[in-house]
XYZ file of C-alpha atoms in Angstrom:
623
model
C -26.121 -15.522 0.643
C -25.736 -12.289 3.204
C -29.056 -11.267 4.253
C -28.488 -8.031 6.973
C -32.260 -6.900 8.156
C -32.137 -3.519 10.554
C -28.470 -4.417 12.041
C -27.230 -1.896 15.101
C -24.178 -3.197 17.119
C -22.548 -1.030 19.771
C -18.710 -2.275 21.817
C -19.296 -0.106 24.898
C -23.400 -0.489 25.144
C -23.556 3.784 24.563
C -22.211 4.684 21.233
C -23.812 2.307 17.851
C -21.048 1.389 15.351
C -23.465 0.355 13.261
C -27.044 1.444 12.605
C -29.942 -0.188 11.272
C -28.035 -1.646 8.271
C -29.964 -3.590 5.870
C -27.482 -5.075 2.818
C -28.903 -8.105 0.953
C -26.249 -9.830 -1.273
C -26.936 -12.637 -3.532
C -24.874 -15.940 -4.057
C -22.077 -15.006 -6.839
C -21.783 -11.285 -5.948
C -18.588 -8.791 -5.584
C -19.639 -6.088 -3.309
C -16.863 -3.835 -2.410
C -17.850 -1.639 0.748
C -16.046 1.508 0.967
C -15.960 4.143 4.087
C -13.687 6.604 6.071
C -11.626 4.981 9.482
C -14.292 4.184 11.694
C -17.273 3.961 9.292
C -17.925 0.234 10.524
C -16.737 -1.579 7.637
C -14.812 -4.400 9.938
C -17.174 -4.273 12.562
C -19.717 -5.539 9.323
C -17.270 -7.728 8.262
C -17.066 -9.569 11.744
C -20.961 -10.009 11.555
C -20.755 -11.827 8.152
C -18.465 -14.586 9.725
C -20.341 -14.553 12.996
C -17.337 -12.826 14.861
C -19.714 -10.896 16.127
C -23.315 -10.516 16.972
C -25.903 -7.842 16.726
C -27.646 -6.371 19.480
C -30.497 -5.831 17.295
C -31.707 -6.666 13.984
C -30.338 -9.931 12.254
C -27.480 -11.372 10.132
C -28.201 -14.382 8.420
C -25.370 -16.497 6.034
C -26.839 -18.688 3.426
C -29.479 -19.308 5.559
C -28.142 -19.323 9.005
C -28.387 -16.732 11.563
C -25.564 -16.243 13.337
C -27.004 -15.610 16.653
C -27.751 -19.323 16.491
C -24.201 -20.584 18.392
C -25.251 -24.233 16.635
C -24.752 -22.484 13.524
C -21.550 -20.942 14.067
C -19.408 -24.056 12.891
C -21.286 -24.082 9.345
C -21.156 -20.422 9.214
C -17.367 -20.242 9.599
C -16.800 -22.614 7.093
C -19.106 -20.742 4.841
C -17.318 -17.317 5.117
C -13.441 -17.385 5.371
C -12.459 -14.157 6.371
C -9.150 -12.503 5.446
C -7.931 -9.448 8.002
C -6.230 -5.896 7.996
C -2.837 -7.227 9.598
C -1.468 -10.844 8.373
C -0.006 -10.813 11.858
C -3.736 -10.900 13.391
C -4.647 -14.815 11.947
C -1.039 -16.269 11.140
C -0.758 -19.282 13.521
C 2.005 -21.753 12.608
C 5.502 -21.265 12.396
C 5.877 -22.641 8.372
C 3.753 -21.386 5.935
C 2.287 -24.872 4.486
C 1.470 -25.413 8.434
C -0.616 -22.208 8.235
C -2.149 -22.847 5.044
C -3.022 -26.249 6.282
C -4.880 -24.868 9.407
C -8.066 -24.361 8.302
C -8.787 -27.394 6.371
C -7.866 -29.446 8.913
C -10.218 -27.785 11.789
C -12.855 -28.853 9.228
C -11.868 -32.534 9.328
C -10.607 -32.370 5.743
C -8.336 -35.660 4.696
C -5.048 -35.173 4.434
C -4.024 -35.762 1.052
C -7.270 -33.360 0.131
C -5.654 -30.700 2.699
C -1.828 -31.432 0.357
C -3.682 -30.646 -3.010
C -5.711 -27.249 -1.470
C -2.221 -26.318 0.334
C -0.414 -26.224 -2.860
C -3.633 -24.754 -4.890
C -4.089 -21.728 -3.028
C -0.065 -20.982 -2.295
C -0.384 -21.510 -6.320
C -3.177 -18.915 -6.369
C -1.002 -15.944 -4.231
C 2.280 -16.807 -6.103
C 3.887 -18.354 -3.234
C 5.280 -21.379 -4.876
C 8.253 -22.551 -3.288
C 7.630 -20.784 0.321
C 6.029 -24.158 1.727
C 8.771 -24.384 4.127
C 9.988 -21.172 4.952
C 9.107 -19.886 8.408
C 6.330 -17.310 8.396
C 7.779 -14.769 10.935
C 10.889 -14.373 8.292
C 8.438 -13.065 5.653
C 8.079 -9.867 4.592
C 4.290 -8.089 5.679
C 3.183 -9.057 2.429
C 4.351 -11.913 1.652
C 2.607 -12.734 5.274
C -0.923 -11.344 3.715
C -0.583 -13.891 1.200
C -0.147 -16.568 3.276
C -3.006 -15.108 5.057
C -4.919 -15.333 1.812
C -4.324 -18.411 0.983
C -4.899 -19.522 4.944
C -8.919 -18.612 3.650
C -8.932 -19.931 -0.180
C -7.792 -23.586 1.144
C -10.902 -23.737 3.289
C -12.939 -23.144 -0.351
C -15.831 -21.030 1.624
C -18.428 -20.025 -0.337
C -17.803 -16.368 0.934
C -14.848 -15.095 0.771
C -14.059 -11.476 3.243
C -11.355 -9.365 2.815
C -10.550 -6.529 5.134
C -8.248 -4.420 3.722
C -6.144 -7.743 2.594
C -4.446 -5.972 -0.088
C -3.578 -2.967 1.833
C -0.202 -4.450 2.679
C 0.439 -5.983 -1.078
C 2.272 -3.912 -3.772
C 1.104 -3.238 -7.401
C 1.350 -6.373 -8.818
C 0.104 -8.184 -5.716
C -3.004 -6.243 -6.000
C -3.616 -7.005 -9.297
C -3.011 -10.691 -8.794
C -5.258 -10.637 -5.800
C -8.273 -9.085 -8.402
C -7.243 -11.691 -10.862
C -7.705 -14.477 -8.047
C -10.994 -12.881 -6.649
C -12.404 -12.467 -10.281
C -11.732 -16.076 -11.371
C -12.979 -17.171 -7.947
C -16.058 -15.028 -8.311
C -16.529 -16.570 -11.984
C -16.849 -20.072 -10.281
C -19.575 -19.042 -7.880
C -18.113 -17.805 -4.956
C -19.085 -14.400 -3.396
C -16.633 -11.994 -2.480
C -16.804 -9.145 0.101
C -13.961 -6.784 -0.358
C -13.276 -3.632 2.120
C -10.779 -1.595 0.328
C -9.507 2.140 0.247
C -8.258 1.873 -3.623
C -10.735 2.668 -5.714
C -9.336 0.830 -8.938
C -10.500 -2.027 -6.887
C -14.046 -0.797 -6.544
C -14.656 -0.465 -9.772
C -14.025 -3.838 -10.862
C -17.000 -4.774 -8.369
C -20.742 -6.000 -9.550
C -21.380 -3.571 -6.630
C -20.329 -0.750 -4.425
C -21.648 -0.202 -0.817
C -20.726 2.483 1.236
C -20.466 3.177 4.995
C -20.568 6.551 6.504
C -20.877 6.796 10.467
C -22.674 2.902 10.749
C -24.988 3.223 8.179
C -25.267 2.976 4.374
C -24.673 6.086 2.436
C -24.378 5.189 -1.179
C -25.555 2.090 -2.774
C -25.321 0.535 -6.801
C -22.944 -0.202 -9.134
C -19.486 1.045 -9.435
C -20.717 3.525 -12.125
C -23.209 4.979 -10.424
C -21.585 5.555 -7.265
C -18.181 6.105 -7.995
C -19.116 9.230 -10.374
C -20.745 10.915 -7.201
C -17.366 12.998 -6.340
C -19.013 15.327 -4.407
C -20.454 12.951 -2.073
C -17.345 10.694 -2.232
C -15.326 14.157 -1.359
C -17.617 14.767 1.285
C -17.572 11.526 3.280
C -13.674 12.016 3.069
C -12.746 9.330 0.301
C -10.638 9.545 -2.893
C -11.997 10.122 -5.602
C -11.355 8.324 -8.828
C -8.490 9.490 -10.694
C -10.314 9.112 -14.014
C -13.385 10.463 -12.412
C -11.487 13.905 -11.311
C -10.173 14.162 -14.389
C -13.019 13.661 -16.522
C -14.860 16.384 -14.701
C -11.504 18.879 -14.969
C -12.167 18.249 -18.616
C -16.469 18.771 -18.561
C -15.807 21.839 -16.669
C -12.646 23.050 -19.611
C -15.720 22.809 -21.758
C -15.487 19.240 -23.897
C -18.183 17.323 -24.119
C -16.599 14.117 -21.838
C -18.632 11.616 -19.819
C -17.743 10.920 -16.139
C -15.670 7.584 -16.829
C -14.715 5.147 -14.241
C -11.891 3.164 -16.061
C -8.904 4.432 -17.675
C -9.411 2.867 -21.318
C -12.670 4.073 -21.297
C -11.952 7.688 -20.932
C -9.008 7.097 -23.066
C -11.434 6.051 -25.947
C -13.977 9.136 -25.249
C -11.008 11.192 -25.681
C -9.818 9.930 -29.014
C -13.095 10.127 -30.017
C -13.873 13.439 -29.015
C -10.438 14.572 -30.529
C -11.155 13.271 -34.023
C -14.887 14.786 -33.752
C -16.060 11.246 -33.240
C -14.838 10.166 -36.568
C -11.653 8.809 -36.291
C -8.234 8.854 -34.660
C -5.713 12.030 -34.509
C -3.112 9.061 -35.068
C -1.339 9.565 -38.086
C -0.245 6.593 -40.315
C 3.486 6.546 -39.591
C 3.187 7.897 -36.053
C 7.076 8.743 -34.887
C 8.683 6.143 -32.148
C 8.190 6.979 -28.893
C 11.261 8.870 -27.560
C 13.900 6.315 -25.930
C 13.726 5.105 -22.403
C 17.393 3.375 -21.059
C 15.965 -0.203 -20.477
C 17.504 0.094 -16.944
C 18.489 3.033 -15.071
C 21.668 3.337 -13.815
C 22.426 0.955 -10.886
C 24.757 3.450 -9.720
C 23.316 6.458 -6.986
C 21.602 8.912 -9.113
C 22.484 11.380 -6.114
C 25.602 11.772 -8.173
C 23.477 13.755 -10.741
C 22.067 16.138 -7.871
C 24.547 16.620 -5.678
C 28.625 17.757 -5.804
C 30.905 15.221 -5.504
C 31.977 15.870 -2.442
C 29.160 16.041 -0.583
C 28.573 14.691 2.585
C 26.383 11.704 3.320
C 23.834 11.837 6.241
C 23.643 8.066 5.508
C 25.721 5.494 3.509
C 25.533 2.220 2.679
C 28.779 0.630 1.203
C 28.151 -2.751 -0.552
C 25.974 -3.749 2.211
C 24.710 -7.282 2.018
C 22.564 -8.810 4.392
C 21.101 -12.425 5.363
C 18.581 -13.975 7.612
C 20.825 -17.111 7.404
C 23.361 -17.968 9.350
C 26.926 -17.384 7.898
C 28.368 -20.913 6.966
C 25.243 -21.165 4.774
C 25.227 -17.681 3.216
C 28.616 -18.363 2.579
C 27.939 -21.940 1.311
C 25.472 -19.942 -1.326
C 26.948 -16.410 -1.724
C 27.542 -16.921 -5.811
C 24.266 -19.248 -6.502
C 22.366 -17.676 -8.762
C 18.211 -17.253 -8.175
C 16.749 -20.177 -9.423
C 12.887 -19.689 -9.337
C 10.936 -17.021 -9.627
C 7.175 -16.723 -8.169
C 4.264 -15.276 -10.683
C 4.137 -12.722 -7.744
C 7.891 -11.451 -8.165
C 9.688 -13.605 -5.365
C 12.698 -15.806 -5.480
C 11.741 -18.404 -2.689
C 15.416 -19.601 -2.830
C 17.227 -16.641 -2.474
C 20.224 -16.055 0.066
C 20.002 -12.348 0.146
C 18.216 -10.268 1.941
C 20.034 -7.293 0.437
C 22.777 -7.671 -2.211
C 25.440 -5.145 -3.074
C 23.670 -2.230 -1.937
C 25.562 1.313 -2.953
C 23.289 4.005 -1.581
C 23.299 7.428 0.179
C 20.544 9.791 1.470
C 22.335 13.385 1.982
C 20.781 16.189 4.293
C 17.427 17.545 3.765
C 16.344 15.114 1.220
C 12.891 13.544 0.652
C 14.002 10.078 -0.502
C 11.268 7.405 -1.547
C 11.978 3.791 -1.461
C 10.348 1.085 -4.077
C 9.914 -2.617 -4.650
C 8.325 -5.566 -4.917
C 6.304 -7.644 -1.747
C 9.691 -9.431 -0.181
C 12.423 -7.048 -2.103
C 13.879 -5.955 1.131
C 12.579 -2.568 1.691
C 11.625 -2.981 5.256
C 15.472 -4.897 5.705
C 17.551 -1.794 4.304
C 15.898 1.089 6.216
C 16.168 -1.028 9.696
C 20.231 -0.627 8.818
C 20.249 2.878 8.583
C 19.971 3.142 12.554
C 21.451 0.088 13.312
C 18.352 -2.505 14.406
C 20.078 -4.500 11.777
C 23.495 -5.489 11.079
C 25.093 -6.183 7.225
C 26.566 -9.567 6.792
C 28.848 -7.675 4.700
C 29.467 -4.187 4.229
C 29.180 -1.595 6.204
C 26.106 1.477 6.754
C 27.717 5.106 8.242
C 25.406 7.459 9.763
C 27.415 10.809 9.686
C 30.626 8.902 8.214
C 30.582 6.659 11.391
C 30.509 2.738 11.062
C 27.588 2.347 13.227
C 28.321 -1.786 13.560
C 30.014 -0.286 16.340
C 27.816 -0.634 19.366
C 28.611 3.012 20.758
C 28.174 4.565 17.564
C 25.002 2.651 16.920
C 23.216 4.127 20.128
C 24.419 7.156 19.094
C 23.039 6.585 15.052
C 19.779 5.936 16.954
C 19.204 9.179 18.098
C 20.123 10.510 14.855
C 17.783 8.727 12.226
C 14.519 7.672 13.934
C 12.665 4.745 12.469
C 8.611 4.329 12.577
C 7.590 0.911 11.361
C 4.423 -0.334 9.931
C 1.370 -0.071 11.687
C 3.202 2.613 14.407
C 0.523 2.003 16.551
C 2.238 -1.496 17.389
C 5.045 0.714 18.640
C 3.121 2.025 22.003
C 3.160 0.644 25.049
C 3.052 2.572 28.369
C 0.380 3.452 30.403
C -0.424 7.056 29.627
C 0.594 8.750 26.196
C 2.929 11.522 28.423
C 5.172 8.432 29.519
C 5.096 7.031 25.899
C 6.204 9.872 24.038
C 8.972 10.383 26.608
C 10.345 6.898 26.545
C 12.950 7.981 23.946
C 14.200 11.520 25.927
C 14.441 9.815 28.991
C 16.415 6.691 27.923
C 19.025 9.669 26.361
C 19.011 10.969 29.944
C 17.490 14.187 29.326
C 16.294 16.397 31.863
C 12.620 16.543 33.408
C 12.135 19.831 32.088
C 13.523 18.953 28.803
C 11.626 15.889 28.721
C 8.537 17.648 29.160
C 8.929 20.239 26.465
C 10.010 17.500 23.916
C 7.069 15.630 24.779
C 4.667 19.184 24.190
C 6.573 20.170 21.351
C 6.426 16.334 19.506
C 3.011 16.460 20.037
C 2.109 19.843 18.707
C 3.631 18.965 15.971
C 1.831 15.806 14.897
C -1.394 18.069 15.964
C -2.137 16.593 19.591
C -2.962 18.340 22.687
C -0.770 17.306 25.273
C -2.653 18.370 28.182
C -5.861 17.091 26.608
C -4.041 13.794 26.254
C -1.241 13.574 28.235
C -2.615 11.296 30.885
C -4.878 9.222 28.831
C -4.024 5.629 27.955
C -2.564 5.455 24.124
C -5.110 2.436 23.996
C -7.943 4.636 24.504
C -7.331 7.154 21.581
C -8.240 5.887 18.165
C -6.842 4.710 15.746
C -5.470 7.722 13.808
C -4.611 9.231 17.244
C -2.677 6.379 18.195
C -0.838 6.388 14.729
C -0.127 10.262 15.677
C 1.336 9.367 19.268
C 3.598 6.715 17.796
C 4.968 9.358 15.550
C 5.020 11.726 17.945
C 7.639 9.582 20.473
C 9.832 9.264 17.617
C 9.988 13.209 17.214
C 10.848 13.387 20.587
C 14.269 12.133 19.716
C 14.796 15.125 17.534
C 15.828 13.169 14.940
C 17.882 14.256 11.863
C 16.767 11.889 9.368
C 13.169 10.031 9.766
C 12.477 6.984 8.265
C 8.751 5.607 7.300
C 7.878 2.097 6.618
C 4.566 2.434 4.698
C 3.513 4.782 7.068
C -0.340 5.124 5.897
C -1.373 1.348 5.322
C -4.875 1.104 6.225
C -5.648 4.297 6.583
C -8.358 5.852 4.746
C -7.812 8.119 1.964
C -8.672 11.217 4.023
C -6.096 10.655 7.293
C -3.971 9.276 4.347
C -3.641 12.535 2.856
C -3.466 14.201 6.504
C -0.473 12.246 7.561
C 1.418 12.904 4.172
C 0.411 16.357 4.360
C 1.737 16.327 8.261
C 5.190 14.767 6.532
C 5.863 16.937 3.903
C 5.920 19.840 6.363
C 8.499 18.331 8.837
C 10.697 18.238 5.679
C 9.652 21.325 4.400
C 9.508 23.750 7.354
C 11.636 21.494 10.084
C 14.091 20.828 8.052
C 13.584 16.705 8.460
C 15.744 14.784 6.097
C 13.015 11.900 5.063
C 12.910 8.387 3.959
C 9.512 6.897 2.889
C 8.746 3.243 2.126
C 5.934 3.146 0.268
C 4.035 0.643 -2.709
C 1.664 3.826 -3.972
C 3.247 5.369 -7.058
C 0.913 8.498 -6.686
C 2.456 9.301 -3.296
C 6.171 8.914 -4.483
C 5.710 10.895 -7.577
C 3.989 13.974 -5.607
C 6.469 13.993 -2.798
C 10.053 12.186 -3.195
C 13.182 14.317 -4.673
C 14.430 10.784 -5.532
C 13.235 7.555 -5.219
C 15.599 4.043 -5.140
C 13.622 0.817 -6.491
C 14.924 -2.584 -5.231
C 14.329 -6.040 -7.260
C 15.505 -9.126 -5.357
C 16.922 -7.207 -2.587
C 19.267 -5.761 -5.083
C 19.942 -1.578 -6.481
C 17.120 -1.450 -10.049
C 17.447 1.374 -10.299
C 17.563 5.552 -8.709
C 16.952 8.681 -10.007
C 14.038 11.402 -9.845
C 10.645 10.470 -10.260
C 10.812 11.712 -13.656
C 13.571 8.696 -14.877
C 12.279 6.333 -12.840
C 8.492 6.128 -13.683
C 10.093 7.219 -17.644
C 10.883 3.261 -16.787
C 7.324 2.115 -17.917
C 7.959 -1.379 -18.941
C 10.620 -2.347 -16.753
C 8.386 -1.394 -13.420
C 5.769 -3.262 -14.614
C 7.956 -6.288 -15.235
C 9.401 -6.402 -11.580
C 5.344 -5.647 -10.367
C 5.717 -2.152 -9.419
C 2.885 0.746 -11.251
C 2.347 3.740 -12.335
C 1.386 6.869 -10.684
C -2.599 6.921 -12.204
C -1.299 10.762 -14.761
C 1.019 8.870 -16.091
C -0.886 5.709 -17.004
C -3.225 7.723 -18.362
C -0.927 9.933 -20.684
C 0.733 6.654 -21.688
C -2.837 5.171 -22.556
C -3.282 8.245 -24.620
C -0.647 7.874 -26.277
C -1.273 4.448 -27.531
C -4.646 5.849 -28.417
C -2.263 7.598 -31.287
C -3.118 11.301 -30.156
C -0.275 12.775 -29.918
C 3.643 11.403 -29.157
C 3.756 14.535 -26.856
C 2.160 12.350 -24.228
C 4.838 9.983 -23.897
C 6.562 12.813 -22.346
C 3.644 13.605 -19.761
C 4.120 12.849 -15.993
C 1.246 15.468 -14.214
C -1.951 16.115 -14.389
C -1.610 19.482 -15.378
C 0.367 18.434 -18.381
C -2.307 16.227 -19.684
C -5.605 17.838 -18.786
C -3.551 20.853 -21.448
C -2.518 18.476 -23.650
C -5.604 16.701 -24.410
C -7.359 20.404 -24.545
C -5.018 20.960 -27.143
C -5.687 17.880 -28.948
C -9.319 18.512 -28.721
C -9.006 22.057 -30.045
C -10.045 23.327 -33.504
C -6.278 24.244 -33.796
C -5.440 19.967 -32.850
C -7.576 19.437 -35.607
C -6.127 21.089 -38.080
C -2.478 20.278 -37.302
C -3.853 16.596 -37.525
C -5.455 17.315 -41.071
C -1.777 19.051 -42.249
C 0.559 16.108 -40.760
C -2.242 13.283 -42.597
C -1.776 15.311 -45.730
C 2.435 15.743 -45.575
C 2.066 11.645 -45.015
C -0.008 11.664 -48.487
């Protein structure tokens, strides 16, 4: 179906993006390719849909080569292609319109292009969104739409770059459910991706170091490779790490790519491959509250009377105008998506109590279309509440004055902060903010040097370049560096390392946690990965519906196993894996396990000739 023979392409004529790439994939396969910013994964993709062409070397699609430009009709309609940013291939203003798009450039009949438009919206959980306009959604509500844009064409190749980057938990596992059943049927599916849980659902892994192809095979052959993984700057599986923290503690563990699967080799090896450590009337797990509190858990951290940097007051918020939000203020949700979204909801945000007090590294939760992204552009007043009111230092900022005033106080960087830049060199960029406070020259200049030390840039190196020529991780960096410039108080993050790959992921957290740590930065994160929540946030607030689920520390909220999972948030991966351990029957201890470091002792413990014997005395008190 993909036949790539010797395949070098180059942008600028000089420097090859990709080099001498021969991948052969058969009709029904799911290759995931994997690979470090800049590897060349896109650029591949775009040769599989006949985007783009190589300058040597050939790419043929189910027969086609897509040099030929009489091919390039069939080949588009062969390989649908899904991108990075929804915002790249969304082209009508509904989101049946959109949908619709494709099948009708291919001359499909309309009531044939009805049935497909209402399959694949079926497919993404979008039910119910026909009509809604598609700049109102959230960015991954968007991807879906996206998705679904490339399922109602039916190709017989399906590409998706990064497409579940923007999606939360449950998204992404209803997006592997999709591509599975789709892949069942025939179809074969080329997925980019920087999650590895994704990979290893794959027939096949390929990956991409520096344009050419570095590892090759299954998922259990190459994902076990954690030195070369670690090397070409990706993450390494979280079963994978810990199965070899185990090898090297001394047990006798295979390298395991799944979580049940270790799971298993563990009970096994803790029974000495005989039978369970569970014991016949294993004690009930200790008691979870089936909600947290819907009241803010900074209550439990902080004195009463303590200040709030921000506040929001039963803030409420449409995208409606008022005589209809008022028309539907009491009407209750009436249908819920198999993806977690009410397509008939009113509310944005409902009822929100909240407050983020100084110095705190607050992390923010919810579904795809929960209202994340809505509440944090209130806390420097982009947005407005419908009702309610947000203070930034115990001001109303609905006041214009104390608004401009907020702004300088709690900088904002959005999604994809690259978006953000604009001016001709990256000197005039990061001053933008300084000068519009009517700052100095001089003090423009040393905010500017100072904002981009900090985010690791050399100004003079830099200074006069155009943004647009840096790359991509640079260009993330000067985004984040004109918000700096502001001096900001409080800095807020809208999933600020989407599509980044796991290396300049960790980087930018890493270049985060020290502007709280050493600078001082009060913080607010958006985020959909669990792992990065857990390791970083003091607190974290979860929103269902665009309502308060629930706040507290990581430790209550992920102690919330069933209810996340219900509104289609995760786990972080140590404590999936101590709660698979625990249904394994090893121990109830592990109910109680949130780190790493807790587990990797507690299953040594269970695995010890001591576990053994404390096993053999509890059995015989049951007798």
């Amino acid at each position: 179906m993909i036949d790539c023979k010797n395949l070098n392409f180059t942008y600028d004529g000089e420097h090859f993006v990709l080099r001498d790439v021969s991948i052969h994939i058969p009709q029904g396969e799911f290759v995931c390719i994997l690979g470090g910013n800049g590897s060349g994964k896109s650029t591949l993709a775009k040769h599989v849909n006949a985007l783009l062409v190589p300058d040597e070397g050939t790419m043929s699609i189910d027969g086609m080569n897509t040099s030929d430009e009489e091919a390039l009709y069939a080949i588009r309609s062969t390989a649908g292609m899904v991108f990075q940013n929804p915002d790249d291939q969304l082209v009508a203003s509904l989101v049946e319109d959109d949908v619709a798009f494709g099948p009708e450039n291919l001359g499909v009949d309309v009531p044939e292009i009805a049935r497909r438009v209402r399959e694949a919206l079926a497919e993404v959980g979008l039910v119910g969104f026909e009509t809604h306009e598609t700049n109102a959604l959230s960015g991954g509500q968007k991807q879906r739409v996206a998705i679904a844009g490339a399922l109602a064409m039916q190709p017989k190749i399906l590409i998706l770059d990064e497409a579940s980057s923007m999606l939360d938990p449950r998204g992404r596992r209803g997006l592997m459910r999709v591509c599975k059943a789709l892949n069942e049927r025939g179809m074969t599916i080329v997925a980019i991706t920087h999650f590895m849980e994704e990979a290893a659902e794959a027939d096949r892994v390929i990956v991409l170091d520096a344009g050419h192809v570095a590892l090759d095979g299954t998922p259990a052959d190459v994902l076990v490779q954690t030195d070369k993984l670690a090397h070409l700057n990706l993450e390494v599986p979280f079963t994978c790490e810990l199965s070899q923290k185990l090898q090297h503690a001394g047990l006798d563990i295979p390298v395991c790519i799944h979580e049940d699967e270790l799971a298993c080799a563990i009970e096994q090896r803790a029974a000495g491959n005989t039978r369970s450590l569970a014991v016949a009337n294993k004690p009930d797990a200790p008691a979870v509250p089936s909600a947290a509190p819907k009241t803010d858990a900074a209550d439990n951290v902080r004195d009463a009377d303590a200040s709030a940097v921000i506040a929001f007051e039963n803030v409420s918020h449409t995208y409606l105008d008022s005589t209809k939000a008022k028309k539907n203020r009491g009407r209750a949700h009436e249908k819920t998506a198999k993806w977690g979204n009410e397509p008939n909801a009113v509310w944005a945000l409902h009822d929100i109590d909240f407050r983020v007090y100084e110095g705190e590294f607050v992390g923010i939760a919810g579904h795809t279309g929960s209202g994340k992204s809505t509440l944090i552009q209130h806390m420097n007043g982009i947005l407005k509440p419908t009702r309610g009111r947000v203070l930034v230092d115990g001001r109303d900022i609905s006041d214009k004055k104390e608004a401009t005033e907020a702004r300088a106080k709690v900088g904002v960087v959005f999604q994809y902060p690259e978006r953000q830049l604009f001016a001709a060199t990256v000197y005039d960029d990061v001053a933008f903010g300084p000068r519009n406070m009517g700052l100095s020259a001089e003090e423009v200049g040393r905010r500017v040097a100072e904002s981009l030390a900090l985010v690791g840039l050399d100004g003079e190196a830099i200074g006069e370049m155009s943004p647009f020529e840096l790359s991509g991780g640079q260009q993330r960096r000067v985004a984040f560096a004109g918000v700096l410039a502001m001096n900001p108080r409080v800095l807020v993050l809208d999933e600020p390392t989407a599509g980044l790959d796991p290396a300049a992921r960790r980087e930018f957290l890493a270049l985060v946690s020290r502007l709280h740590d050493e600078e001082g930065l009060t913080v607010v994160m958006v985020s959909h990965s669990m792992d990065d929540l857990a390791s970083l946030c003091q607190r974290i607030l979860v929103l269902k519906e665009g309502e308060v689920f629930a706040s507290g520390t990581p430790r209550e909220i992920f102690g919330l196993d069933e209810e996340l999972d219900a509104i289609g948030l995760g786990l972080p991966a140590a404590r999936r894996m101590a709660l698979a351990l625990h249904q394994k029957g090893l121990s109830e201890t592990f109910y109680t396990m949130y780190s790493e470091e807790e587990i990797v002792e507690g299953i040594l413990a269970a695995c010890s000739h001591e576990g053994h014997e404390d096993a053999a005395q509890s059995k015989r008190g049951d007798a």
